[in-house]
Amino acid sequence: MKKEDLRIIFMGTPEFAVETLQALVENDYNVVAVVTQPDKPVGRHQTEMQPSEVKKYAVVHGLPVLQPEKMKDPAFIEQLRSYHANLQVVVAFRMLPEVVWAMPEYGTFNVHAALLPKYRGAAPINWAVINGETETGVTTFFLDHDIDTGRIILKKHFPIPDEANVEYVYDGLMHLGAQLCLETLEAIVAADGHPYTEEQGARSKEQEDGSDISHAPCPLPLAPKIFKETCQIDWTKPAKKVYDFVRGLSPYPGAWTTLIAPDGKETVLKIFKTRKTGRAAGQVCGTLAVDGKSLLVACTDEWLELVELQLAGKKRMQATDFLNGMKQVADSHVK
């Protein structure tokens, strides 16, 4: 078959998905419709409706846009069928019911920001950095009944430098995912639309089973959705763990702690960047110390330097500016 034979419906919502949609359009793939989340109310009175980044791109390029409230809505299902798509591409979207993902003749594949089967779930980029991984990547796979368990088509690897935060990895995987999507489409075209089995020229394969792909005793790491409480820093962990935790949530949603002043007043403090010192702490975890122009906090093994932070209601700032405006910092602590 030829690429012109594909009729593609694209599904996605955030900026991460736009890069892939743009790659499809610029490489002359026939995107017959785009499915994205409904517009969200924003503003002080929630009266202004904000479209998703994917919708913004689709509208500019004249692509039909579908925004179902419920993916099983019969009216939406019929509308989806009316485009006669033979392939669906999903990037950073919601979970699909079988009636949707099984609809196209050639199936539905997802671009996932991790090296499956590791980091199945909603926040794979954050958790890879939080866990101190030195490598991650992107995977394309066919959707099935369970979350992120379908047949793998292709993978691309991406190194994570020790100083990188989640924004760096997000940007890298966003571009890499678009490249991998194009390669996946080429593989589907080469296999006449069916890269499922060896008899059909398959490039897809079942994900490996078992508790761990490297035969180590620990289970596969997962990537559950991140909530506010997930982002609270635990200062009783080793400094390296806290360092990775902070960069795995920076700049968004941001790791946080509670700053407790000498008079007992508590203030939420977001921390966006830290620096390892290698200096043994020997203090109660959460103890703050000032060393010249450096603000330090004691972890279970070492001092960790706070570099960029933000007090509730204030702007993000360098720790040096924070010290200039705060009195009795060394008599305060965090928890």
Tab-separated table of C-alpha atoms in Angstrom:
chain	number	residue	atom	x	y	z
A	1	MET	CA	0.000	0.000	0.000
A	2	LYS	CA	0.953	3.692	-0.247
A	3	LYS	CA	0.862	6.377	2.419
A	4	GLU	CA	-1.974	8.020	0.489
A	5	ASP	CA	-4.108	4.948	1.268
A	6	LEU	CA	-4.145	5.792	4.975
A	7	ARG	CA	-7.065	7.764	6.379
A	8	ILE	CA	-5.905	8.829	9.827
A	9	ILE	CA	-7.809	10.134	12.811
A	10	PHE	CA	-5.486	11.820	15.311
A	11	MET	CA	-6.274	11.966	19.036
A	12	GLY	CA	-4.430	14.179	21.505
A	13	THR	CA	-4.725	17.244	23.712
A	14	PRO	CA	-1.559	18.979	25.042
A	15	GLU	CA	1.434	20.642	23.415
A	16	PHE	CA	3.266	17.293	23.513
A	17	ALA	CA	0.774	15.909	20.967
A	18	VAL	CA	0.938	18.922	18.630
A	19	GLU	CA	4.473	18.066	17.519
A	20	THR	CA	3.307	14.690	16.204
A	21	LEU	CA	0.183	16.095	14.549
A	22	GLN	CA	2.336	18.719	12.853
A	23	ALA	CA	4.702	16.008	11.603
A	24	LEU	CA	1.765	14.148	10.033
A	25	VAL	CA	0.459	17.260	8.310
A	26	GLU	CA	3.862	18.432	7.069
A	27	ASN	CA	4.655	14.957	5.720
A	28	ASP	CA	1.420	14.879	3.720
A	29	TYR	CA	-0.400	12.173	5.653
A	30	ASN	CA	-4.157	12.290	5.239
A	31	VAL	CA	-5.465	13.351	8.658
A	32	VAL	CA	-9.234	13.253	8.146
A	33	ALA	CA	-10.181	14.425	11.660
A	34	VAL	CA	-8.784	15.325	15.070
A	35	VAL	CA	-10.238	14.274	18.427
A	36	THR	CA	-9.350	16.313	21.503
A	37	GLN	CA	-10.698	17.279	24.927
A	38	PRO	CA	-13.597	19.759	25.213
A	39	ASP	CA	-12.676	23.406	25.768
A	40	LYS	CA	-12.067	24.227	29.432
A	41	PRO	CA	-13.447	27.224	31.343
A	42	VAL	CA	-10.708	29.591	32.528
A	43	GLY	CA	-10.417	33.009	34.089
A	44	ARG	CA	-11.559	34.457	37.375
A	45	HIS	CA	-15.234	33.778	36.685
A	46	GLN	CA	-14.698	30.639	34.586
A	47	THR	CA	-16.583	32.267	31.723
A	48	GLU	CA	-13.860	32.170	29.069
A	49	MET	CA	-13.427	28.869	27.220
A	50	GLN	CA	-9.900	27.753	26.356
A	51	PRO	CA	-9.281	25.210	23.573
A	52	SER	CA	-6.574	22.568	23.795
A	53	GLU	CA	-3.250	23.089	22.030
A	54	VAL	CA	-4.168	20.329	19.588
A	55	LYS	CA	-7.450	22.046	18.728
A	56	LYS	CA	-5.658	25.351	18.133
A	57	TYR	CA	-3.327	23.687	15.626
A	58	ALA	CA	-6.143	21.728	13.946
A	59	VAL	CA	-8.323	24.800	13.467
A	60	VAL	CA	-5.473	26.808	11.918
A	61	HIS	CA	-4.833	23.983	9.440
A	62	GLY	CA	-8.471	23.384	8.572
A	63	LEU	CA	-8.778	19.935	10.165
A	64	PRO	CA	-12.205	18.797	11.425
A	65	VAL	CA	-12.260	18.714	15.244
A	66	LEU	CA	-14.329	16.376	17.458
A	67	GLN	CA	-14.586	17.098	21.205
A	68	PRO	CA	-16.657	14.397	22.899
A	69	GLU	CA	-17.567	14.673	26.572
A	70	LYS	CA	-17.877	10.881	26.718
A	71	MET	CA	-15.987	8.524	24.445
A	72	LYS	CA	-18.866	6.016	24.407
A	73	ASP	CA	-21.472	8.579	23.358
A	74	PRO	CA	-23.380	6.936	20.450
A	75	ALA	CA	-23.519	10.241	18.557
A	76	PHE	CA	-19.731	10.569	18.783
A	77	ILE	CA	-19.201	6.950	17.716
A	78	GLU	CA	-21.332	7.492	14.624
A	79	GLN	CA	-19.528	10.740	13.847
A	80	LEU	CA	-16.198	8.952	14.164
A	81	ARG	CA	-17.343	6.202	11.808
A	82	SER	CA	-18.461	8.755	9.245
A	83	TYR	CA	-14.820	9.657	8.494
A	84	HIS	CA	-14.072	6.064	7.362
A	85	ALA	CA	-10.595	6.147	8.928
A	86	ASN	CA	-8.517	2.992	8.609
A	87	LEU	CA	-5.962	4.017	11.276
A	88	GLN	CA	-5.978	6.045	14.480
A	89	VAL	CA	-2.948	7.704	16.115
A	90	VAL	CA	-3.082	8.632	19.810
A	91	VAL	CA	-0.668	10.933	21.666
A	92	ALA	CA	-1.235	12.129	25.255
A	93	PHE	CA	-4.977	11.510	25.293
A	94	ARG	CA	-7.502	9.796	27.521
A	95	MET	CA	-8.191	6.066	27.807
A	96	LEU	CA	-10.246	4.790	24.862
A	97	PRO	CA	-13.067	2.228	24.977
A	98	GLU	CA	-12.787	-0.798	22.713
A	99	VAL	CA	-15.547	0.476	20.455
A	100	VAL	CA	-13.199	3.345	19.554
A	101	TRP	CA	-9.744	1.763	19.432
A	102	ALA	CA	-10.936	-1.328	17.569
A	103	MET	CA	-12.860	0.655	14.960
A	104	PRO	CA	-10.181	1.216	12.250
A	105	GLU	CA	-9.188	-1.615	9.930
A	106	TYR	CA	-5.477	-1.161	10.723
A	107	GLY	CA	-5.953	-0.536	14.434
A	108	THR	CA	-5.035	2.303	16.789
A	109	PHE	CA	-1.508	2.983	17.948
A	110	ASN	CA	-0.270	5.186	20.745
A	111	VAL	CA	2.960	7.171	21.099
A	112	HIS	CA	3.981	6.636	24.745
A	113	ALA	CA	6.745	8.675	26.412
A	114	ALA	CA	8.640	5.754	27.948
A	115	LEU	CA	10.343	2.507	27.028
A	116	LEU	CA	7.508	0.059	27.579
A	117	PRO	CA	6.836	-2.087	29.497
A	118	LYS	CA	8.515	0.283	31.995
A	119	TYR	CA	6.522	3.312	33.115
A	120	ARG	CA	3.031	2.386	32.070
A	121	GLY	CA	0.680	5.136	33.187
A	122	ALA	CA	-0.202	8.816	33.006
A	123	ALA	CA	3.084	10.498	34.025
A	124	PRO	CA	5.976	8.489	32.535
A	125	ILE	CA	8.318	11.453	32.000
A	126	ASN	CA	8.054	12.695	35.585
A	127	TRP	CA	8.552	9.287	37.145
A	128	ALA	CA	11.564	8.398	34.993
A	129	VAL	CA	13.367	11.509	36.258
A	130	ILE	CA	12.106	11.121	39.845
A	131	ASN	CA	13.485	7.580	39.904
A	132	GLY	CA	16.897	8.732	38.705
A	133	GLU	CA	16.799	6.906	35.372
A	134	THR	CA	19.709	7.691	33.055
A	135	GLU	CA	17.693	6.736	29.974
A	136	THR	CA	14.104	6.782	28.807
A	137	GLY	CA	12.533	6.993	25.356
A	138	VAL	CA	9.346	6.666	23.343
A	139	THR	CA	7.393	3.602	22.273
A	140	THR	CA	4.658	3.083	19.704
A	141	PHE	CA	2.235	0.270	20.441
A	142	PHE	CA	-1.217	-0.920	19.413
A	143	LEU	CA	-3.957	-0.265	21.949
A	144	ASP	CA	-5.728	-3.175	23.596
A	145	HIS	CA	-7.976	-3.716	26.620
A	146	ASP	CA	-5.450	-2.744	29.307
A	147	ILE	CA	-3.461	0.448	29.867
A	148	ASP	CA	-0.178	0.585	27.888
A	149	THR	CA	0.064	-3.195	27.429
A	150	GLY	CA	-0.468	-3.619	23.681
A	151	ARG	CA	1.875	-4.965	21.026
A	152	ILE	CA	5.011	-2.868	20.666
A	153	ILE	CA	5.835	-1.585	17.183
A	154	LEU	CA	8.968	0.549	17.587
A	155	LYS	CA	11.100	2.241	20.263
A	156	LYS	CA	13.592	5.107	20.383
A	157	HIS	CA	15.963	5.746	23.295
A	158	PHE	CA	16.700	9.102	24.937
A	159	PRO	CA	19.484	9.766	27.503
A	160	ILE	CA	18.672	11.701	30.687
A	161	PRO	CA	21.622	13.820	31.899
A	162	ASP	CA	21.983	13.980	35.673
A	163	GLU	CA	21.276	17.720	35.689
A	164	ALA	CA	18.203	17.534	33.419
A	165	ASN	CA	14.776	18.382	34.739
A	166	VAL	CA	11.444	17.111	33.434
A	167	GLU	CA	11.053	20.064	31.046
A	168	TYR	CA	14.255	19.048	29.224
A	169	VAL	CA	13.108	15.441	28.904
A	170	TYR	CA	9.588	16.483	27.894
A	171	ASP	CA	10.911	18.611	25.030
A	172	GLY	CA	13.280	15.890	23.881
A	173	LEU	CA	10.623	13.167	23.893
A	174	MET	CA	8.093	15.456	22.211
A	175	HIS	CA	10.359	15.732	19.138
A	176	LEU	CA	11.483	12.104	19.337
A	177	GLY	CA	7.877	10.922	19.545
A	178	ALA	CA	7.011	12.747	16.334
A	179	GLN	CA	9.937	11.073	14.557
A	180	LEU	CA	8.924	7.658	15.869
A	181	CYS	CA	5.333	8.170	14.759
A	182	LEU	CA	6.509	8.789	11.184
A	183	GLU	CA	8.699	5.672	11.278
A	184	THR	CA	5.758	3.678	12.629
A	185	LEU	CA	3.535	4.860	9.800
A	186	GLU	CA	6.229	3.848	7.322
A	187	ALA	CA	6.303	0.391	8.919
A	188	ILE	CA	2.534	0.086	8.670
A	189	VAL	CA	2.597	1.120	5.022
A	190	ALA	CA	5.411	-1.364	4.316
A	191	ALA	CA	3.365	-4.149	5.974
A	192	ASP	CA	0.274	-3.266	3.917
A	193	GLY	CA	-1.445	-1.885	6.980
A	194	HIS	CA	-1.035	-4.922	9.204
A	195	PRO	CA	2.247	-4.990	11.169
A	196	TYR	CA	0.805	-7.538	13.601
A	197	THR	CA	2.328	-10.938	12.853
A	198	GLU	CA	5.450	-12.334	11.279
A	199	GLU	CA	3.371	-13.715	8.432
A	200	GLN	CA	2.328	-10.156	7.593
A	201	GLY	CA	5.837	-8.720	7.741
A	202	ALA	CA	5.375	-7.878	11.390
A	203	ARG	CA	7.402	-5.376	13.295
A	204	SER	CA	5.160	-5.437	16.363
A	205	LYS	CA	5.583	-7.849	19.245
A	206	GLU	CA	3.987	-8.696	22.540
A	207	GLN	CA	5.287	-6.849	25.583
A	208	GLU	CA	7.429	-8.981	27.863
A	209	ASP	CA	5.630	-10.503	30.812
A	210	GLY	CA	6.955	-11.105	34.296
A	211	SER	CA	7.719	-8.784	37.182
A	212	ASP	CA	10.827	-7.305	35.608
A	213	ILE	CA	12.306	-7.140	32.124
A	214	SER	CA	15.891	-7.363	33.381
A	215	HIS	CA	15.219	-10.321	35.725
A	216	ALA	CA	16.050	-8.181	38.767
A	217	PRO	CA	14.037	-8.758	41.960
A	218	CYS	CA	12.200	-5.404	41.811
A	219	PRO	CA	8.930	-4.972	39.864
A	220	LEU	CA	8.551	-2.852	36.766
A	221	PRO	CA	8.355	0.881	37.610
A	222	LEU	CA	4.963	2.425	36.907
A	223	ALA	CA	3.911	6.016	36.169
A	224	PRO	CA	0.693	6.817	38.040
A	225	LYS	CA	-0.992	10.203	37.812
A	226	ILE	CA	0.638	12.898	39.947
A	227	PHE	CA	-1.374	14.824	42.529
A	228	LYS	CA	-0.475	17.696	44.866
A	229	GLU	CA	0.278	15.340	47.743
A	230	THR	CA	2.575	13.341	45.455
A	231	CYS	CA	4.796	16.417	45.140
A	232	GLN	CA	5.603	16.895	48.834
A	233	ILE	CA	9.320	16.452	49.552
A	234	ASP	CA	10.407	13.838	52.088
A	235	TRP	CA	13.609	15.174	53.664
A	236	THR	CA	14.272	11.856	55.412
A	237	LYS	CA	15.386	10.405	52.079
A	238	PRO	CA	19.005	10.525	50.829
A	239	ALA	CA	20.049	13.784	49.152
A	240	LYS	CA	20.265	12.147	45.701
A	241	LYS	CA	16.659	10.937	45.986
A	242	VAL	CA	15.453	14.417	46.910
A	243	TYR	CA	17.557	15.946	44.115
A	244	ASP	CA	15.944	13.620	41.546
A	245	PHE	CA	12.494	14.194	43.028
A	246	VAL	CA	12.785	17.971	42.633
A	247	ARG	CA	14.016	17.871	39.025
A	248	GLY	CA	11.378	15.255	38.168
A	249	LEU	CA	8.680	17.790	39.049
A	250	SER	CA	10.350	20.953	37.741
A	251	PRO	CA	9.038	23.253	36.484
A	252	TYR	CA	5.570	21.714	36.684
A	253	PRO	CA	3.798	20.807	38.895
A	254	GLY	CA	6.703	21.634	41.240
A	255	ALA	CA	7.979	19.857	44.348
A	256	TRP	CA	6.986	21.551	47.604
A	257	THR	CA	7.706	21.565	51.303
A	258	THR	CA	6.494	23.479	54.351
A	259	LEU	CA	8.746	26.234	55.684
A	260	ILE	CA	8.332	26.625	59.439
A	261	ALA	CA	9.563	29.922	60.925
A	262	PRO	CA	10.943	30.228	64.489
A	263	ASP	CA	7.544	31.524	65.648
A	264	GLY	CA	5.839	28.418	64.231
A	265	LYS	CA	4.302	30.142	61.197
A	266	GLU	CA	4.032	27.759	58.238
A	267	THR	CA	4.399	28.706	54.558
A	268	VAL	CA	4.359	26.507	51.461
A	269	LEU	CA	7.695	26.639	49.660
A	270	LYS	CA	8.061	25.277	46.120
A	271	ILE	CA	11.527	24.131	45.113
A	272	PHE	CA	12.508	24.005	41.441
A	273	LYS	CA	16.239	23.379	41.532
A	274	THR	CA	18.737	21.946	43.988
A	275	ARG	CA	22.437	21.163	43.933
A	276	LYS	CA	24.239	18.205	45.474
A	277	THR	CA	27.029	19.189	47.907
A	278	GLY	CA	28.498	15.827	48.889
A	279	ARG	CA	28.853	17.146	52.436
A	280	ALA	CA	27.599	14.964	55.274
A	281	ALA	CA	24.803	16.683	57.175
A	282	GLY	CA	24.735	15.140	60.650
A	283	GLN	CA	21.664	17.246	61.473
A	284	VAL	CA	17.972	16.554	61.935
A	285	CYS	CA	16.375	16.072	58.497
A	286	GLY	CA	14.828	19.333	57.321
A	287	THR	CA	17.247	21.552	59.220
A	288	LEU	CA	18.136	24.723	57.305
A	289	ALA	CA	21.602	26.271	57.287
A	290	VAL	CA	23.205	29.261	55.580
A	291	ASP	CA	26.741	28.873	54.268
A	292	GLY	CA	27.863	32.179	52.774
A	293	LYS	CA	25.355	32.806	49.991
A	294	SER	CA	24.141	29.204	49.918
A	295	LEU	CA	20.952	27.890	51.520
A	296	LEU	CA	21.293	24.281	52.646
A	297	VAL	CA	18.842	21.715	53.943
A	298	ALA	CA	19.752	18.504	55.737
A	299	CYS	CA	18.698	15.201	54.201
A	300	THR	CA	19.217	11.844	55.854
A	301	ASP	CA	22.824	11.628	54.645
A	302	GLU	CA	24.007	14.936	53.134
A	303	TRP	CA	23.319	18.653	52.830
A	304	LEU	CA	21.399	19.629	49.697
A	305	GLU	CA	21.649	23.182	48.389
A	306	LEU	CA	18.428	24.944	47.406
A	307	VAL	CA	19.017	26.946	44.216
A	308	GLU	CA	15.622	28.086	42.874
A	309	LEU	CA	12.460	28.349	44.943
A	310	GLN	CA	9.139	30.132	45.363
A	311	LEU	CA	7.258	31.186	48.481
A	312	ALA	CA	3.464	30.971	48.324
A	313	GLY	CA	2.152	34.152	46.739
A	314	LYS	CA	5.596	35.249	45.528
A	315	LYS	CA	7.548	34.941	42.292
A	316	ARG	CA	10.035	32.200	41.556
A	317	MET	CA	13.493	33.352	42.664
A	318	GLN	CA	17.092	32.372	43.221
A	319	ALA	CA	17.923	31.204	46.735
A	320	THR	CA	20.346	34.142	47.095
A	321	ASP	CA	17.447	36.581	46.617
A	322	PHE	CA	15.377	34.576	49.068
A	323	LEU	CA	18.129	34.895	51.682
A	324	ASN	CA	18.365	38.639	51.141
A	325	GLY	CA	14.685	39.038	51.928
A	326	MET	CA	14.330	36.567	54.795
A	327	LYS	CA	15.455	36.945	58.384
A	328	GLN	CA	16.297	34.083	60.735
A	329	VAL	CA	16.379	31.536	57.925
A	330	ALA	CA	18.899	29.426	59.790
A	331	ASP	CA	16.480	29.242	62.739
A	332	SER	CA	13.710	27.920	60.487
A	333	HIS	CA	13.255	24.374	59.166
A	334	VAL	CA	11.293	22.514	56.517
A	335	LYS	CA	9.121	19.426	56.701
